[in-house]
């Protein structure tokens, strides 16, 4: 594989336009491209945002998310075809659907889902109809056809090929009536298990699930709220606890060192909540240390 190629994907179609759309700009200004020696591969502009919930699906912007996922999949495919490693800068968590569609077109791939939330809601359970709370459910084929059956390729990733890592929202999800990720074949290593076993053992177990002969590789999805709220308060849905910078770096390094990770996305960091830019710089430092040795 070649070096990294950065795709800007400033979509908030699955959330709301209150700052997350500035994530690519903030990380690039903080030196991410230089830290990784990455090429800038362009910007994928999302369709207009509609704040009204769709009556047919009970979601925000379902058709726009479908169309954007296809466009982002095409852009991701171009990077993969060039032999480079796509690094997609969101945006909200629905940007993961584009790369997973690109990979689904090519073969069978896994997903390392690093997120403080399971993102497994069904539309009727999410109070705001935000697909950013449903991205893992949609990627595994659960939800309205318009967003869960992209190009007739449901699911984009099989349950057995997913690891959800460091989730800590089980009580909240149950309170709102989210469908249960625990009742599926998805391997869930929640934050409590990470703490009990230690991050090294937990990370290596995750990779055992994702590095198997039947898989062509795996994608890494990073929602920045997987980090401890004490070091990453610049997210819109805050929750106590989370991974430290060192723990995140360790998980990413284990994943990258496996040589089976084919790409990466970063989502949910909100620069408007980072007044002096220090959190953006810390995030770039973490990514630079953990990803920098791959190409």
PDB file of N, CA and C in Angstrom, residues 137-199:
ATOM      1  N   UNK A 137     -25.995   0.235  13.118  1.00  0.00           N
ATOM      2  CA  UNK A 137     -27.190  -0.525  12.744  1.00  0.00           C
ATOM      3  C   UNK A 137     -27.387  -0.496  11.230  1.00  0.00           C
ATOM      4  N   UNK A 138     -27.233   0.683  10.616  1.00  0.00           N
ATOM      5  CA  UNK A 138     -27.431   0.806   9.175  1.00  0.00           C
ATOM      6  C   UNK A 138     -26.359   0.026   8.405  1.00  0.00           C
ATOM      7  N   UNK A 139     -25.117   0.116   8.852  1.00  0.00           N
ATOM      8  CA  UNK A 139     -24.035  -0.590   8.153  1.00  0.00           C
ATOM      9  C   UNK A 139     -24.226  -2.099   8.187  1.00  0.00           C
ATOM     10  N   UNK A 140     -24.858  -2.588   9.249  1.00  0.00           N
ATOM     11  CA  UNK A 140     -25.103  -4.029   9.355  1.00  0.00           C
ATOM     12  C   UNK A 140     -26.487  -4.415   8.823  1.00  0.00           C
ATOM     13  N   UNK A 141     -27.140  -3.486   8.113  1.00  0.00           N
ATOM     14  CA  UNK A 141     -28.355  -3.812   7.385  1.00  0.00           C
ATOM     15  C   UNK A 141     -29.649  -3.628   8.132  1.00  0.00           C
ATOM     16  N   UNK A 142     -29.616  -2.917   9.254  1.00  0.00           N
ATOM     17  CA  UNK A 142     -30.820  -2.728  10.069  1.00  0.00           C
ATOM     18  C   UNK A 142     -31.331  -1.302   9.893  1.00  0.00           C
ATOM     19  N   UNK A 143     -32.569  -1.176   9.428  1.00  0.00           N
ATOM     20  CA  UNK A 143     -33.142   0.150   9.256  1.00  0.00           C
ATOM     21  C   UNK A 143     -33.876   0.263   7.941  1.00  0.00           C
ATOM     22  N   UNK A 144     -34.406   1.446   7.633  1.00  0.00           N
ATOM     23  CA  UNK A 144     -35.134   1.653   6.376  1.00  0.00           C
ATOM     24  C   UNK A 144     -34.263   1.343   5.164  1.00  0.00           C
ATOM     25  N   UNK A 145     -34.866   0.741   4.154  1.00  0.00           N
ATOM     26  CA  UNK A 145     -34.115   0.315   2.974  1.00  0.00           C
ATOM     27  C   UNK A 145     -33.303   1.441   2.349  1.00  0.00           C
ATOM     28  N   UNK A 146     -33.837   2.652   2.355  1.00  0.00           N
ATOM     29  CA  UNK A 146     -33.176   3.756   1.669  1.00  0.00           C
ATOM     30  C   UNK A 146     -31.755   3.976   2.180  1.00  0.00           C
ATOM     31  N   UNK A 147     -31.507   3.678   3.448  1.00  0.00           N
ATOM     32  CA  UNK A 147     -30.172   3.872   4.020  1.00  0.00           C
ATOM     33  C   UNK A 147     -29.510   2.580   4.488  1.00  0.00           C
ATOM     34  N   UNK A 148     -30.275   1.512   4.642  1.00  0.00           N
ATOM     35  CA  UNK A 148     -29.717   0.250   5.141  1.00  0.00           C
ATOM     36  C   UNK A 148     -29.481  -0.768   4.032  1.00  0.00           C
ATOM     37  N   UNK A 149     -29.934  -0.456   2.826  1.00  0.00           N
ATOM     38  CA  UNK A 149     -29.754  -1.377   1.697  1.00  0.00           C
ATOM     39  C   UNK A 149     -29.171  -0.616   0.514  1.00  0.00           C
ATOM     40  N   UNK A 150     -28.064   0.046   0.744  1.00  0.00           N
ATOM     41  CA  UNK A 150     -27.435   0.867  -0.287  1.00  0.00           C
ATOM     42  C   UNK A 150     -27.024   0.011  -1.474  1.00  0.00           C
ATOM     43  N   UNK A 151     -27.498   0.412  -2.650  1.00  0.00           N
ATOM     44  CA  UNK A 151     -27.210  -0.297  -3.904  1.00  0.00           C
ATOM     45  C   UNK A 151     -27.588  -1.776  -3.846  1.00  0.00           C
ATOM     46  N   UNK A 152     -28.535  -2.121  -2.966  1.00  0.00           N
ATOM     47  CA  UNK A 152     -28.948  -3.512  -2.842  1.00  0.00           C
ATOM     48  C   UNK A 152     -27.895  -4.403  -2.229  1.00  0.00           C
ATOM     49  N   UNK A 153     -26.955  -3.828  -1.473  1.00  0.00           N
ATOM     50  CA  UNK A 153     -25.817  -4.581  -0.931  1.00  0.00           C
ATOM     51  C   UNK A 153     -25.922  -4.783   0.578  1.00  0.00           C
ATOM     52  N   UNK A 154     -27.124  -4.820   1.110  1.00  0.00           N
ATOM     53  CA  UNK A 154     -27.330  -5.064   2.533  1.00  0.00           C
ATOM     54  C   UNK A 154     -26.828  -6.455   2.925  1.00  0.00           C
ATOM     55  N   UNK A 155     -26.072  -6.591   4.020  1.00  0.00           N
ATOM     56  CA  UNK A 155     -25.469  -5.527   4.799  1.00  0.00           C
ATOM     57  C   UNK A 155     -24.132  -5.101   4.204  1.00  0.00           C
ATOM     58  N   UNK A 156     -23.701  -3.893   4.539  1.00  0.00           N
ATOM     59  CA  UNK A 156     -22.379  -3.465   4.098  1.00  0.00           C
ATOM     60  C   UNK A 156     -21.288  -4.236   4.823  1.00  0.00           C
ATOM     61  N   UNK A 157     -21.575  -4.671   6.030  1.00  0.00           N
ATOM     62  CA  UNK A 157     -20.635  -5.486   6.797  1.00  0.00           C
ATOM     63  C   UNK A 157     -21.443  -6.460   7.643  1.00  0.00           C
ATOM     64  N   UNK A 158     -20.990  -7.705   7.712  1.00  0.00           N
ATOM     65  CA  UNK A 158     -21.695  -8.731   8.476  1.00  0.00           C
ATOM     66  C   UNK A 158     -21.435  -8.565   9.972  1.00  0.00           C
ATOM     67  N   UNK A 159     -22.417  -8.981  10.755  1.00  0.00           N
ATOM     68  CA  UNK A 159     -22.264  -8.884  12.210  1.00  0.00           C
ATOM     69  C   UNK A 159     -20.965  -9.518  12.690  1.00  0.00           C
ATOM     70  N   UNK A 160     -20.658 -10.698  12.197  1.00  0.00           N
ATOM     71  CA  UNK A 160     -19.484 -11.429  12.669  1.00  0.00           C
ATOM     72  C   UNK A 160     -18.174 -10.745  12.310  1.00  0.00           C
ATOM     73  N   UNK A 161     -18.246  -9.745  11.433  1.00  0.00           N
ATOM     74  CA  UNK A 161     -17.046  -9.054  10.970  1.00  0.00           C
ATOM     75  C   UNK A 161     -16.893  -7.674  11.602  1.00  0.00           C
ATOM     76  N   UNK A 162     -17.621  -7.424  12.683  1.00  0.00           N
ATOM     77  CA  UNK A 162     -17.610  -6.122  13.362  1.00  0.00           C
ATOM     78  C   UNK A 162     -17.140  -6.290  14.797  1.00  0.00           C
ATOM     79  N   UNK A 163     -16.306  -5.362  15.232  1.00  0.00           N
ATOM     80  CA  UNK A 163     -15.981  -5.225  16.653  1.00  0.00           C
ATOM     81  C   UNK A 163     -16.352  -3.808  17.077  1.00  0.00           C
ATOM     82  N   UNK A 164     -17.247  -3.702  18.042  1.00  0.00           N
ATOM     83  CA  UNK A 164     -17.582  -2.422  18.671  1.00  0.00           C
ATOM     84  C   UNK A 164     -16.723  -2.304  19.925  1.00  0.00           C
ATOM     85  N   UNK A 165     -15.916  -1.243  19.990  1.00  0.00           N
ATOM     86  CA  UNK A 165     -14.873  -1.150  21.013  1.00  0.00           C
ATOM     87  C   UNK A 165     -15.084   0.079  21.896  1.00  0.00           C
ATOM     88  N   UNK A 166     -15.117  -0.152  23.211  1.00  0.00           N
ATOM     89  CA  UNK A 166     -15.104   0.877  24.257  1.00  0.00           C
ATOM     90  C   UNK A 166     -16.420   1.639  24.369  1.00  0.00           C
ATOM     91  N   UNK A 167     -17.512   1.001  24.018  1.00  0.00           N
ATOM     92  CA  UNK A 167     -18.838   1.592  24.189  1.00  0.00           C
ATOM     93  C   UNK A 167     -19.130   1.759  25.690  1.00  0.00           C
ATOM     94  N   UNK A 168     -19.821   2.859  26.043  1.00  0.00           N
ATOM     95  CA  UNK A 168     -20.150   3.095  27.452  1.00  0.00           C
ATOM     96  C   UNK A 168     -21.547   3.689  27.619  1.00  0.00           C
ATOM     97  N   UNK A 169     -22.450   3.467  26.681  1.00  0.00           N
ATOM     98  CA  UNK A 169     -23.777   4.083  26.741  1.00  0.00           C
ATOM     99  C   UNK A 169     -24.901   3.063  26.917  1.00  0.00           C
ATOM    100  N   UNK A 170     -24.603   1.889  27.443  1.00  0.00           N
ATOM    101  CA  UNK A 170     -25.612   0.828  27.504  1.00  0.00           C
ATOM    102  C   UNK A 170     -26.853   1.256  28.282  1.00  0.00           C
ATOM    103  N   UNK A 171     -26.682   1.915  29.409  1.00  0.00           N
ATOM    104  CA  UNK A 171     -27.831   2.301  30.221  1.00  0.00           C
ATOM    105  C   UNK A 171     -28.701   3.327  29.499  1.00  0.00           C
ATOM    106  N   UNK A 172     -28.071   4.307  28.872  1.00  0.00           N
ATOM    107  CA  UNK A 172     -28.827   5.331  28.149  1.00  0.00           C
ATOM    108  C   UNK A 172     -29.566   4.724  26.965  1.00  0.00           C
ATOM    109  N   UNK A 173     -28.895   3.850  26.228  1.00  0.00           N
ATOM    110  CA  UNK A 173     -29.530   3.217  25.075  1.00  0.00           C
ATOM    111  C   UNK A 173     -30.745   2.399  25.502  1.00  0.00           C
ATOM    112  N   UNK A 174     -30.621   1.694  26.604  1.00  0.00           N
ATOM    113  CA  UNK A 174     -31.742   0.905  27.106  1.00  0.00           C
ATOM    114  C   UNK A 174     -32.893   1.803  27.540  1.00  0.00           C
ATOM    115  N   UNK A 175     -32.569   2.917  28.144  1.00  0.00           N
ATOM    116  CA  UNK A 175     -33.599   3.857  28.592  1.00  0.00           C
ATOM    117  C   UNK A 175     -34.426   4.386  27.420  1.00  0.00           C
ATOM    118  N   UNK A 176     -33.778   4.639  26.293  1.00  0.00           N
ATOM    119  CA  UNK A 176     -34.489   5.164  25.120  1.00  0.00           C
ATOM    120  C   UNK A 176     -35.114   4.065  24.267  1.00  0.00           C
ATOM    121  N   UNK A 177     -34.841   2.801  24.574  1.00  0.00           N
ATOM    122  CA  UNK A 177     -35.442   1.709  23.829  1.00  0.00           C
ATOM    123  C   UNK A 177     -34.699   1.315  22.575  1.00  0.00           C
ATOM    124  N   UNK A 178     -33.384   1.577  22.544  1.00  0.00           N
ATOM    125  CA  UNK A 178     -32.584   1.151  21.395  1.00  0.00           C
ATOM    126  C   UNK A 178     -32.591  -0.366  21.279  1.00  0.00           C
ATOM    127  N   UNK A 179     -32.562  -0.862  20.038  1.00  0.00           N
ATOM    128  CA  UNK A 179     -32.370  -2.297  19.850  1.00  0.00           C
ATOM    129  C   UNK A 179     -31.021  -2.687  20.443  1.00  0.00           C
ATOM    130  N   UNK A 180     -30.892  -3.906  20.848  1.00  0.00           N
ATOM    131  CA  UNK A 180     -29.745  -4.339  21.636  1.00  0.00           C
ATOM    132  C   UNK A 180     -28.654  -4.943  20.762  1.00  0.00           C
ATOM    133  N   UNK A 181     -27.514  -4.308  20.766  1.00  0.00           N
ATOM    134  CA  UNK A 181     -26.363  -4.856  20.052  1.00  0.00           C
ATOM    135  C   UNK A 181     -25.923  -6.162  20.714  1.00  0.00           C
ATOM    136  N   UNK A 182     -26.229  -6.299  21.998  1.00  0.00           N
ATOM    137  CA  UNK A 182     -25.835  -7.506  22.731  1.00  0.00           C
ATOM    138  C   UNK A 182     -26.522  -8.763  22.203  1.00  0.00           C
ATOM    139  N   UNK A 183     -27.625  -8.597  21.482  1.00  0.00           N
ATOM    140  CA  UNK A 183     -28.380  -9.747  20.972  1.00  0.00           C
ATOM    141  C   UNK A 183     -27.976 -10.137  19.554  1.00  0.00           C
ATOM    142  N   UNK A 184     -26.858  -9.627  19.076  1.00  0.00           N
ATOM    143  CA  UNK A 184     -26.397  -9.886  17.715  1.00  0.00           C
ATOM    144  C   UNK A 184     -25.067 -10.637  17.742  1.00  0.00           C
ATOM    145  N   UNK A 185     -24.549 -10.927  16.567  1.00  0.00           N
ATOM    146  CA  UNK A 185     -23.253 -11.574  16.452  1.00  0.00           C
ATOM    147  C   UNK A 185     -22.086 -10.607  16.468  1.00  0.00           C
ATOM    148  N   UNK A 186     -22.357  -9.313  16.655  1.00  0.00           N
ATOM    149  CA  UNK A 186     -21.290  -8.317  16.737  1.00  0.00           C
ATOM    150  C   UNK A 186     -20.480  -8.529  18.015  1.00  0.00           C
ATOM    151  N   UNK A 187     -19.160  -8.522  17.884  1.00  0.00           N
ATOM    152  CA  UNK A 187     -18.303  -8.650  19.074  1.00  0.00           C
ATOM    153  C   UNK A 187     -18.209  -7.296  19.744  1.00  0.00           C
ATOM    154  N   UNK A 188     -18.706  -7.207  20.954  1.00  0.00           N
ATOM    155  CA  UNK A 188     -18.665  -5.961  21.695  1.00  0.00           C
ATOM    156  C   UNK A 188     -17.676  -6.079  22.841  1.00  0.00           C
ATOM    157  N   UNK A 189     -16.698  -5.185  22.818  1.00  0.00           N
ATOM    158  CA  UNK A 189     -15.740  -5.075  23.911  1.00  0.00           C
ATOM    159  C   UNK A 189     -15.979  -3.697  24.517  1.00  0.00           C
ATOM    160  N   UNK A 190     -16.841  -3.631  25.525  1.00  0.00           N
ATOM    161  CA  UNK A 190     -17.225  -2.330  26.054  1.00  0.00           C
ATOM    162  C   UNK A 190     -16.130  -1.774  26.956  1.00  0.00           C
ATOM    163  N   UNK A 191     -16.322  -0.544  27.399  1.00  0.00           N
ATOM    164  CA  UNK A 191     -15.276   0.116  28.185  1.00  0.00           C
ATOM    165  C   UNK A 191     -15.004  -0.631  29.480  1.00  0.00           C
ATOM    166  N   UNK A 192     -16.049  -1.180  30.064  1.00  0.00           N
ATOM    167  CA  UNK A 192     -15.868  -1.933  31.300  1.00  0.00           C
ATOM    168  C   UNK A 192     -14.952  -3.142  31.073  1.00  0.00           C
ATOM    169  N   UNK A 193     -15.129  -3.815  29.942  1.00  0.00           N
ATOM    170  CA  UNK A 193     -14.266  -4.958  29.644  1.00  0.00           C
ATOM    171  C   UNK A 193     -12.848  -4.515  29.337  1.00  0.00           C
ATOM    172  N   UNK A 194     -12.696  -3.385  28.644  1.00  0.00           N
ATOM    173  CA  UNK A 194     -11.357  -2.847  28.394  1.00  0.00           C
ATOM    174  C   UNK A 194     -10.644  -2.585  29.712  1.00  0.00           C
ATOM    175  N   UNK A 195     -11.363  -1.986  30.649  1.00  0.00           N
ATOM    176  CA  UNK A 195     -10.757  -1.683  31.946  1.00  0.00           C
ATOM    177  C   UNK A 195     -10.415  -2.962  32.718  1.00  0.00           C
ATOM    178  N   UNK A 196     -11.279  -3.968  32.643  1.00  0.00           N
ATOM    179  CA  UNK A 196     -11.054  -5.205  33.388  1.00  0.00           C
ATOM    180  C   UNK A 196      -9.863  -5.988  32.840  1.00  0.00           C
ATOM    181  N   UNK A 197      -9.758  -6.032  31.507  1.00  0.00           N
ATOM    182  CA  UNK A 197      -8.733  -6.869  30.885  1.00  0.00           C
ATOM    183  C   UNK A 197      -7.459  -6.129  30.567  1.00  0.00           C
ATOM    184  N   UNK A 198      -7.540  -4.810  30.465  1.00  0.00           N
ATOM    185  CA  UNK A 198      -6.410  -4.017  30.014  1.00  0.00           C
ATOM    186  C   UNK A 198      -6.504  -3.775  28.523  1.00  0.00           C
ATOM    187  N   UNK A 199      -6.064  -2.604  28.086  1.00  0.00           N
ATOM    188  CA  UNK A 199      -6.267  -2.203  26.698  1.00  0.00           C
ATOM    189  C   UNK A 199      -5.476  -3.086  25.736  1.00  0.00           C
TER     190      UNK A 199
END
